[in-house]
Amino acid sequence: KREQHLQSILATVPDAMIVIDEKGIMISFSAAAEKLFGYSEREMVGRNVSLLMPSPDRERHDAYLERYLATGDAHIIGIGRIVTGLRADGSTFPMKLSVGEALTDDQRLFTGFVQDLTERKDFEARVEQLK
Ligand code: HEM
């Protein structure tokens, strides 16, 4: 029941939203995330979120999570950062990443919101050319 409720919310959030556990394993992948990255939720659940980013972050993301779990000091949580995402077709794109933390009785989860900045970057480049 609770799971169904979560699924119905995830189907309608306009931003791409990804939920991971403390090992970086994807628990859910919203409809907007499916469209943005080109993977289905069914393919993504159970796999590591590092699949969605290019090197060197890809090899380091597990360590980023471990560092945060060990020290508790946030570098992205509650701050946000512009990073590079990797789509299923191998192309990369600029994205604004916002991460939140949710503690349930039995586990710690991280919620990631992803905003595609491709159009904004293209626009900025065109404005730059007009100067
Ligand atoms: C930390 C990159 C997606 C959760 C980091 C850091 C980087 C990074 C560079 C370390 C920051 C630092 O130590 O200075 C990326 C990239 C992503 C991505 C390129 C592209 C897909 C996600 C998603 C989530 C997430 C979707 C959550 C669902 C976290 C958490 C931390 C972290 C919990 C550690 C806490 C913190 O540093 O505040 N990520 N990440 N990441 N990331 Fe990601």
Tab-separated table of C-alpha atoms and ligand atoms in Angstrom:
chain	number	residue	atom	x	y	z
A	1	LYS	CA	0.000	0.000	0.000
A	2	ARG	CA	2.705	2.442	1.057
A	3	GLU	CA	4.809	1.347	-1.915
A	4	GLN	CA	1.917	2.025	-4.304
A	5	HIS	CA	1.452	5.481	-2.856
A	6	LEU	CA	5.141	6.242	-3.409
A	7	GLN	CA	4.924	4.953	-6.975
A	8	SER	CA	1.959	7.191	-7.789
A	9	ILE	CA	3.835	10.250	-6.500
A	10	LEU	CA	6.943	9.329	-8.482
A	11	ALA	CA	4.911	8.971	-11.666
A	12	THR	CA	3.840	12.614	-11.466
A	13	VAL	CA	6.807	14.605	-10.094
A	14	PRO	CA	7.960	16.799	-12.988
A	15	ASP	CA	11.646	16.624	-12.067
A	16	ALA	CA	13.722	13.517	-12.433
A	17	MET	CA	13.899	11.972	-8.974
A	18	ILE	CA	16.098	9.076	-7.938
A	19	VAL	CA	16.108	7.416	-4.526
A	20	ILE	CA	19.173	5.463	-3.372
A	21	ASP	CA	20.117	3.580	-0.203
A	22	GLU	CA	23.348	4.199	1.718
A	23	LYS	CA	25.278	1.887	-0.588
A	24	GLY	CA	24.222	3.929	-3.637
A	25	ILE	CA	21.808	1.278	-4.882
A	26	MET	CA	18.793	2.715	-6.694
A	27	ILE	CA	15.466	2.065	-4.952
A	28	SER	CA	13.288	4.089	-7.296
A	29	PHE	CA	13.604	5.970	-10.565
A	30	SER	CA	10.829	8.435	-11.537
A	31	ALA	CA	9.111	8.662	-14.929
A	32	ALA	CA	10.946	11.942	-15.638
A	33	ALA	CA	14.260	10.230	-14.783
A	34	GLU	CA	13.422	7.458	-17.265
A	35	LYS	CA	12.904	10.053	-19.981
A	36	LEU	CA	16.026	12.060	-19.103
A	37	PHE	CA	18.511	9.180	-18.788
A	38	GLY	CA	16.923	6.753	-21.272
A	39	TYR	CA	16.635	3.819	-18.851
A	40	SER	CA	13.445	2.257	-17.470
A	41	GLU	CA	12.867	2.068	-13.731
A	42	ARG	CA	12.748	-1.723	-14.022
A	43	GLU	CA	16.308	-1.750	-15.434
A	44	MET	CA	17.641	0.680	-12.818
A	45	VAL	CA	16.255	-0.570	-9.493
A	46	GLY	CA	18.935	-2.623	-7.734
A	47	ARG	CA	21.817	-1.053	-9.648
A	48	ASN	CA	24.379	1.539	-8.492
A	49	VAL	CA	23.625	5.230	-9.148
A	50	SER	CA	27.202	5.615	-10.413
A	51	LEU	CA	25.912	4.150	-13.687
A	52	LEU	CA	24.385	7.585	-14.380
A	53	MET	CA	27.658	9.541	-14.367
A	54	PRO	CA	30.918	9.545	-16.347
A	55	SER	CA	34.424	9.009	-14.932
A	56	PRO	CA	36.023	9.999	-12.646
A	57	ASP	CA	32.905	10.433	-10.447
A	58	ARG	CA	31.680	6.998	-11.560
A	59	GLU	CA	34.591	5.205	-9.852
A	60	ARG	CA	34.539	7.564	-6.860
A	61	HIS	CA	30.839	7.821	-5.993
A	62	ASP	CA	30.840	4.874	-3.553
A	63	ALA	CA	33.711	6.577	-1.709
A	64	TYR	CA	31.791	9.898	-1.657
A	65	LEU	CA	28.909	8.119	0.079
A	66	GLU	CA	31.267	6.352	2.502
A	67	ARG	CA	32.963	9.627	3.335
A	68	TYR	CA	29.638	11.264	4.105
A	69	LEU	CA	28.407	8.322	6.218
A	70	ALA	CA	31.661	8.347	8.197
A	71	THR	CA	32.040	12.093	8.730
A	72	GLY	CA	28.500	13.465	8.391
A	73	ASP	CA	29.743	16.534	6.545
A	74	ALA	CA	27.708	17.308	3.460
A	75	HIS	CA	29.258	18.587	0.248
A	76	ILE	CA	26.098	18.317	-1.879
A	77	ILE	CA	23.226	17.516	0.514
A	78	GLY	CA	21.293	20.718	1.151
A	79	ILE	CA	23.676	22.666	-1.098
A	80	GLY	CA	23.302	21.300	-4.635
A	81	ARG	CA	25.876	21.225	-7.393
A	82	ILE	CA	26.136	21.331	-11.177
A	83	VAL	CA	27.574	17.972	-12.300
A	84	THR	CA	27.725	15.891	-15.499
A	85	GLY	CA	25.184	13.130	-16.131
A	86	LEU	CA	25.542	10.142	-18.483
A	87	ARG	CA	22.610	8.862	-20.548
A	88	ALA	CA	21.965	5.283	-21.696
A	89	ASP	CA	23.140	6.218	-25.214
A	90	GLY	CA	26.524	7.310	-23.851
A	91	SER	CA	25.982	11.053	-24.241
A	92	THR	CA	26.694	13.423	-21.342
A	93	PHE	CA	24.800	16.527	-20.227
A	94	PRO	CA	25.061	19.268	-17.568
A	95	MET	CA	22.657	18.792	-14.664
A	96	LYS	CA	21.775	20.515	-11.425
A	97	LEU	CA	21.805	17.897	-8.649
A	98	SER	CA	19.971	18.442	-5.362
A	99	VAL	CA	20.243	15.739	-2.721
A	100	GLY	CA	18.164	15.247	0.409
A	101	GLU	CA	18.389	12.704	3.197
A	102	ALA	CA	15.492	10.720	4.642
A	103	LEU	CA	15.743	8.574	7.749
A	104	THR	CA	13.049	5.918	8.092
A	105	ASP	CA	12.858	3.549	11.101
A	106	ASP	CA	14.882	0.860	9.383
A	107	GLN	CA	17.035	2.643	6.825
A	108	ARG	CA	18.695	5.803	5.583
A	109	LEU	CA	17.760	6.908	2.073
A	110	PHE	CA	18.983	9.700	-0.183
A	111	THR	CA	16.679	11.473	-2.626
A	112	GLY	CA	18.218	13.066	-5.683
A	113	PHE	CA	16.494	15.659	-7.866
A	114	VAL	CA	17.979	16.239	-11.283
A	115	GLN	CA	17.371	19.274	-13.462
A	116	ASP	CA	18.601	19.078	-17.068
A	117	LEU	CA	20.640	22.233	-17.815
A	118	THR	CA	21.302	21.464	-21.503
A	119	GLU	CA	18.986	24.169	-22.839
A	120	ARG	CA	20.204	26.754	-20.369
A	121	LYS	CA	23.842	26.079	-21.315
A	122	ASP	CA	23.017	26.309	-25.056
A	123	PHE	CA	21.240	29.600	-24.430
A	124	GLU	CA	24.162	30.988	-22.433
A	125	ALA	CA	26.568	30.016	-25.213
A	126	ARG	CA	24.424	31.836	-27.792
A	127	VAL	CA	24.183	34.957	-25.622
A	128	GLU	CA	27.969	34.832	-25.226
A	129	GLN	CA	28.382	34.797	-29.037
A	130	LEU	CA	26.197	37.894	-29.389
A	131	LYS	CA	28.460	39.967	-27.134
B	1	HEM	C1	28.293	12.928	-3.256
B	1	HEM	C2	28.518	13.403	-8.071
B	1	HEM	C3	24.078	11.562	-8.533
B	1	HEM	C4	23.807	11.165	-3.720
B	1	HEM	C5	28.696	13.253	-4.526
B	1	HEM	C6	29.931	13.954	-4.831
B	1	HEM	C7	29.988	14.099	-6.181
B	1	HEM	C8	28.796	13.490	-6.725
B	1	HEM	C9	31.093	14.791	-7.014
B	1	HEM	C10	30.998	14.338	-3.806
B	1	HEM	C11	31.012	15.779	-3.463
B	1	HEM	C12	32.238	16.096	-2.654
B	1	HEM	O1	32.663	15.282	-1.826
B	1	HEM	O2	32.783	17.174	-2.867
B	1	HEM	C13	27.353	12.906	-8.616
B	1	HEM	C14	27.066	12.873	-10.042
B	1	HEM	C15	25.828	12.376	-10.191
B	1	HEM	C16	25.319	12.078	-8.838
B	1	HEM	C17	28.015	13.322	-11.168
B	1	HEM	C18	25.157	12.188	-11.525
B	1	HEM	C19	24.176	11.342	-11.790
B	1	HEM	C20	23.593	11.359	-7.274
B	1	HEM	C21	22.237	10.986	-6.961
B	1	HEM	C22	22.159	10.875	-5.598
B	1	HEM	C23	23.474	11.184	-5.060
B	1	HEM	C24	21.131	10.781	-7.999
B	1	HEM	C25	21.000	10.516	-4.728
B	1	HEM	C26	19.915	9.892	-5.118
B	1	HEM	C27	24.998	11.584	-3.189
B	1	HEM	C28	25.282	11.606	-1.749
B	1	HEM	C29	26.576	12.121	-1.613
B	1	HEM	C30	27.058	12.391	-2.967
B	1	HEM	C31	24.351	11.158	-0.642
B	1	HEM	C32	27.363	12.328	-0.307
B	1	HEM	C33	26.842	13.462	0.528
B	1	HEM	C34	27.424	14.837	0.225
B	1	HEM	O3	28.576	14.942	-0.235
B	1	HEM	O4	26.711	15.832	0.505
B	1	HEM	N1	28.034	12.996	-5.698
B	1	HEM	N2	26.297	12.393	-7.920
B	1	HEM	N3	24.318	11.473	-6.106
B	1	HEM	N4	26.081	12.050	-3.875
B	1	HEM	FE1	26.203	12.122	-5.890
